[in-house]
Amino acid sequence: MVYGVPHLINGEKLQLEKRKLDIYNPSNGEVAGYVSVADQEVVDQAVASALKAFPAWSATPSTQRAKILFRFKALLDENLKELAALVTQEHGKTLIEAAGSVQRGIDVVEFACGIPSHLKGDFAEEVASGIDSYSMRQPLGVCVGITPFNFPGMIPLWMFPLAIACGNTFVLKPSEKVPSCALKIVELAKKAGVPDGVVNVVQGDKETVDALITHKDVNAVSFVGSSAIAEYVYKTAINHNKRVQAFGGAKNHCLVMPDADLDQAVEAIVLAAFGSSGERCMAISVVVTIDDKTADALVEKFKPRIQALKVGMGTTANIDIGPLITKAHWEKVKSYVDLGKKEGAKVILDGSDLEVTEAKNGFFMGPCLFDHVKPNMRIYQEEIFGPVLIVVRMNNFDSALQMINQHDYGNGTAIYTRDGYTARVFAEKVQVGMVGINVPVPVPVPSHSFGGWKRSIFSDIGMYGPEAVRFYTKLKTVTARWYPKEKAK
Ligand code: NAD
């Protein structure tokens, strides 16, 4: 039966029969559910609910907020399986990948539990005669989070728990393609004791986003999605005087040096490139070599390893690659595979027409590998966001580094080498926000912060970790002098 995913405003579910958007089951290609789009009126209700909840919540001691977050984390742990099942149902990725991604979100909630110490300010005694100086960080008010389809649980968890830990209230707009996991997560927050109105959820698309990012009572916007929309959200929200962080797309290079352990590199790159069907902003999508011998050896090792990957429904055991998110996205990825052939790249593996027999109408695509890709080809320059890995052969370290640095995107990158000095130079010189040294997907742990460079980010402050504590608070600095009650005789 087709299900409807409601909004959640002031602790109440709200199912409205307004304009509807279909939710697909990508494994069988069928419409499984729908969301009704929150228009201006519904967004006004959600923001009003968050604004009303703000005075009491921001005045709640941080230790009390932390206690609620500890309960929230415990509930997330208890419900991990169910949350992962919701991710797989609407996104399609395997249950193992789904659980792993939700776990990465829970790790950020764990960081948020330490909010009393994250909010500690600085104090300097006697900065002038009889004068002390101290700083504090105070919440902003109503914050908004707009999230993409590829991590239905993780990215909402990278946003609202820290925002509310800092004393803000929140309106979350999950991707309309995968709304159920985020809604369940916010229901668990309510169960943990987060008061009604502190976290609200509105479903929808551009209409909802526009109403949120221009709303007079919204103070800050966190966005994750494709670069064109990230730029649009950034500029629009900035023009409406919001604090904004907007994270965009990616094209992540992995430089494999001639001295690398190629078996280790191949195993790591294959999982980093094809996990979640390549629908990851930190997926490795380009392998770079600086000599033909390494490139030839890598391609030879890639072939059997990639051919061994099993494509199928995310709920089936031992599957490596689930379906793509929608038919439209499948067509987009397929058009890049066709383009790569037209542009003259050498096809090593083409899984784009693969059929999964038990799920013929699912949006499945097998892995594809191109060699001899040139930097002027669009399959190199543009984000494909599917199971397509390309190999670019350069002549030396400097030209490889220069090529990576000239790319429009700068989210993540990695180097495989056994030479510490080369790795150090790479990490220092590369114009990319997150760097892996013999680590293929260098997503920072929650005590650091996440964020790319160039067209992978619009703004300059990262998600989660200490950067997010700064993003979700404003600094106040007090310079204080106290006179004695009676002047000393
Ligand atoms: P998307 O940009 O299509 O959608 C993201 C959000 O924006 C959704 O909530 C959607 O409803 C909303 N939206 C869509 N069109 C809009 C418009 N015209 N105006 C206003 N809002 C709009 O992205 P997606 O397809 O859901 O996600 C995939 C993209 O996200 C990829 O480009 C991927 O690299 C990127 N991504 C980036 C990161 C990162 O941290 N840098 C993480 C995950 C995904």
Coordinates of C-alpha atoms in Angstrom, one line a residue, residues 261-473:
D261 CA 51.0 -1.4 -2.5
L262 CA 48.7 -1.9 -5.5
D263 CA 46.6 -4.7 -3.9
Q264 CA 45.8 -2.5 -1.0
A265 CA 45.0 0.4 -3.2
V266 CA 42.8 -1.6 -5.5
E267 CA 40.7 -3.0 -2.7
A268 CA 40.3 0.4 -1.1
I269 CA 39.5 2.2 -4.3
V270 CA 36.9 -0.3 -5.5
L271 CA 34.9 0.0 -2.3
A272 CA 35.3 3.8 -2.2
A273 CA 34.2 4.1 -5.9
F274 CA 31.3 1.7 -6.1
G275 CA 30.0 1.6 -2.5
S276 CA 26.4 3.1 -2.4
S277 CA 26.5 2.9 -6.2
G278 CA 28.9 5.8 -6.3
E279 CA 26.2 8.1 -4.9
R280 CA 28.5 9.5 -2.2
C281 CA 30.0 13.0 -2.1
M282 CA 33.2 11.4 -0.9
A283 CA 33.3 8.5 -3.4
I284 CA 36.6 8.2 -5.3
S285 CA 35.6 8.8 -8.9
V286 CA 39.0 9.5 -10.5
V287 CA 42.2 7.4 -10.2
V288 CA 45.4 9.3 -11.2
T289 CA 48.7 7.7 -12.0
I290 CA 52.0 9.2 -12.9
D291 CA 53.4 6.4 -15.0
D292 CA 51.9 3.9 -17.5
K293 CA 53.3 0.9 -15.6
T294 CA 51.3 1.6 -12.5
A295 CA 48.2 2.5 -14.6
D296 CA 48.4 -0.8 -16.6
A297 CA 48.9 -2.9 -13.4
L298 CA 46.1 -1.1 -11.6
V299 CA 43.6 -1.6 -14.5
E300 CA 44.5 -5.3 -14.7
K301 CA 43.9 -5.7 -11.0
F302 CA 40.7 -3.6 -11.1
K303 CA 39.0 -5.7 -13.7
P304 CA 38.4 -9.0 -11.8
R305 CA 37.8 -7.2 -8.5
I306 CA 35.1 -5.0 -10.0
Q307 CA 33.6 -7.9 -12.0
A308 CA 33.2 -9.7 -8.7
L309 CA 30.9 -7.0 -7.3
K310 CA 27.3 -8.2 -7.0
V311 CA 24.6 -5.9 -8.0
G312 CA 21.1 -6.4 -6.6
M313 CA 18.4 -5.4 -4.1
G314 CA 19.8 -3.8 -0.9
T315 CA 17.9 -6.2 1.2
T316 CA 19.5 -9.3 -0.4
A317 CA 22.4 -10.7 1.5
N318 CA 25.9 -10.4 0.1
I319 CA 25.0 -7.7 -2.4
D320 CA 27.7 -5.0 -3.0
I321 CA 25.8 -2.5 -5.1
G322 CA 22.1 -1.5 -4.8
P323 CA 20.1 0.5 -7.4
L324 CA 20.4 4.2 -8.3
I325 CA 17.9 6.5 -6.7
T326 CA 15.5 7.2 -9.6
K327 CA 15.0 6.5 -13.3
A328 CA 16.0 10.1 -14.1
H329 CA 19.2 9.7 -12.3
W330 CA 19.9 6.3 -14.0
E331 CA 19.4 8.1 -17.3
K332 CA 21.8 10.8 -16.3
V333 CA 24.5 8.4 -15.3
K334 CA 23.9 6.3 -18.5
S335 CA 24.3 9.5 -20.6
Y336 CA 27.8 10.0 -19.0
V337 CA 28.8 6.4 -19.9
D338 CA 27.7 7.0 -23.5
L339 CA 29.5 10.4 -23.4
G340 CA 32.7 8.8 -22.2
K341 CA 32.7 6.5 -25.2
K342 CA 32.0 9.4 -27.6
E343 CA 34.8 11.5 -26.0
G344 CA 37.2 8.7 -26.8
A345 CA 37.9 7.3 -23.4
K346 CA 38.8 3.5 -23.4
V347 CA 36.0 1.4 -22.0
I348 CA 37.4 -1.3 -19.7
L349 CA 34.1 -2.4 -18.1
D350 CA 30.6 -1.3 -19.0
G351 CA 27.9 -2.5 -16.6
S352 CA 25.4 0.2 -17.6
D353 CA 22.9 -2.2 -19.3
L354 CA 23.0 -4.8 -16.5
E355 CA 19.7 -6.3 -15.6
V356 CA 19.0 -7.8 -12.2
T357 CA 16.8 -10.8 -13.0
E358 CA 14.7 -10.8 -9.8
A359 CA 14.1 -7.0 -10.0
K360 CA 13.8 -6.2 -13.7
N361 CA 12.3 -2.7 -13.2
G362 CA 14.7 -1.5 -10.5
F363 CA 17.1 1.3 -11.3
F364 CA 20.2 -0.9 -11.3
M365 CA 23.5 -0.2 -13.0
G366 CA 26.6 -2.3 -12.9
P367 CA 30.0 -0.8 -12.4
C368 CA 31.8 1.0 -15.3
L369 CA 35.5 1.6 -15.7
F370 CA 37.2 3.9 -18.2
D371 CA 40.9 4.2 -18.9
H372 CA 42.9 6.9 -20.8
V373 CA 40.5 9.6 -19.7
K374 CA 41.8 13.2 -20.5
P375 CA 41.3 16.2 -18.3
N376 CA 39.4 18.0 -21.1
M377 CA 36.7 15.4 -21.2
R378 CA 33.4 16.1 -19.5
I379 CA 33.4 12.7 -17.8
Y380 CA 36.5 14.0 -16.0
Q381 CA 35.2 17.5 -15.3
E382 CA 31.7 16.8 -14.2
E383 CA 30.2 14.9 -11.2
I384 CA 28.5 11.7 -12.4
F385 CA 27.3 10.4 -9.0
G386 CA 27.1 6.8 -10.1
P387 CA 29.1 3.6 -10.3
V388 CA 31.6 5.0 -12.8
L389 CA 35.4 5.1 -12.1
I390 CA 37.8 6.7 -14.5
V391 CA 41.6 6.5 -14.8
V392 CA 43.6 9.5 -15.8
R393 CA 47.3 8.9 -16.7
M394 CA 49.7 11.8 -16.0
N395 CA 53.5 11.9 -16.4
N396 CA 54.7 13.1 -13.0
F397 CA 53.7 14.1 -9.5
D398 CA 53.7 17.9 -10.2
S399 CA 51.4 17.6 -13.2
A400 CA 49.0 15.2 -11.3
L401 CA 48.9 17.6 -8.4
Q402 CA 48.3 20.6 -10.7
M403 CA 45.4 18.8 -12.4
I404 CA 43.7 18.0 -9.1
N405 CA 44.2 21.6 -8.0
Q406 CA 42.7 22.9 -11.2
H407 CA 39.5 20.9 -10.8
D408 CA 36.4 22.9 -10.0
Y409 CA 35.5 20.6 -7.1
G410 CA 37.6 20.2 -3.9
N411 CA 35.7 17.9 -1.5
G412 CA 38.0 14.9 -0.8
T413 CA 41.1 13.3 -2.2
A414 CA 43.5 10.5 -1.4
I415 CA 47.0 9.4 -2.1
Y416 CA 48.4 5.9 -2.0
T417 CA 52.1 5.7 -1.4
R418 CA 54.7 4.2 1.0
D419 CA 56.7 7.4 1.0
G420 CA 56.0 9.7 3.9
Y421 CA 57.6 12.7 2.3
T422 CA 55.5 12.5 -0.9
A423 CA 52.4 12.1 1.2
R424 CA 53.3 15.1 3.3
V425 CA 53.9 17.3 0.2
F426 CA 50.6 16.1 -1.3
A427 CA 48.6 16.9 1.9
E428 CA 50.2 20.3 2.2
K429 CA 49.9 21.4 -1.5
V430 CA 46.6 19.9 -2.6
Q431 CA 43.7 22.3 -2.9
V432 CA 41.1 20.0 -1.4
G433 CA 39.3 20.2 2.0
M434 CA 39.6 16.5 3.1
V435 CA 42.7 14.5 2.4
G436 CA 43.4 10.8 2.9
I437 CA 46.8 9.3 3.1
N438 CA 46.3 5.6 2.3
V439 CA 42.7 6.2 3.4
P440 CA 40.3 6.3 0.5
V441 CA 37.3 8.0 2.0
P442 CA 38.7 10.6 4.4
V443 CA 35.5 11.6 6.1
P444 CA 36.7 13.3 9.3
V445 CA 35.7 11.8 12.7
P446 CA 33.1 13.8 14.6
S447 CA 35.7 15.6 16.8
H448 CA 37.0 17.2 13.6
S449 CA 34.8 18.9 11.1
F450 CA 33.7 18.0 7.6
G451 CA 34.0 20.4 4.6
G452 CA 35.4 20.6 1.1
W453 CA 36.9 23.5 -0.8
K454 CA 36.1 25.3 -4.1
R455 CA 32.7 24.4 -5.7
S456 CA 32.2 21.7 -3.0
I457 CA 31.3 24.4 -0.5
F458 CA 29.7 27.8 -0.5
S459 CA 30.7 29.5 2.8
D460 CA 33.8 28.7 4.8
I461 CA 32.7 26.8 7.9
G462 CA 32.4 23.0 8.2
M463 CA 29.8 20.6 9.3
Y464 CA 29.8 18.9 12.7
G465 CA 32.7 19.0 15.1
P466 CA 34.1 22.3 16.5
E467 CA 33.3 24.2 13.3
A468 CA 29.6 23.5 13.7
V469 CA 29.6 24.6 17.3
R470 CA 30.9 28.0 15.9
F471 CA 28.4 27.9 13.1
Y472 CA 25.4 27.3 15.4
T473 CA 26.4 30.0 17.9

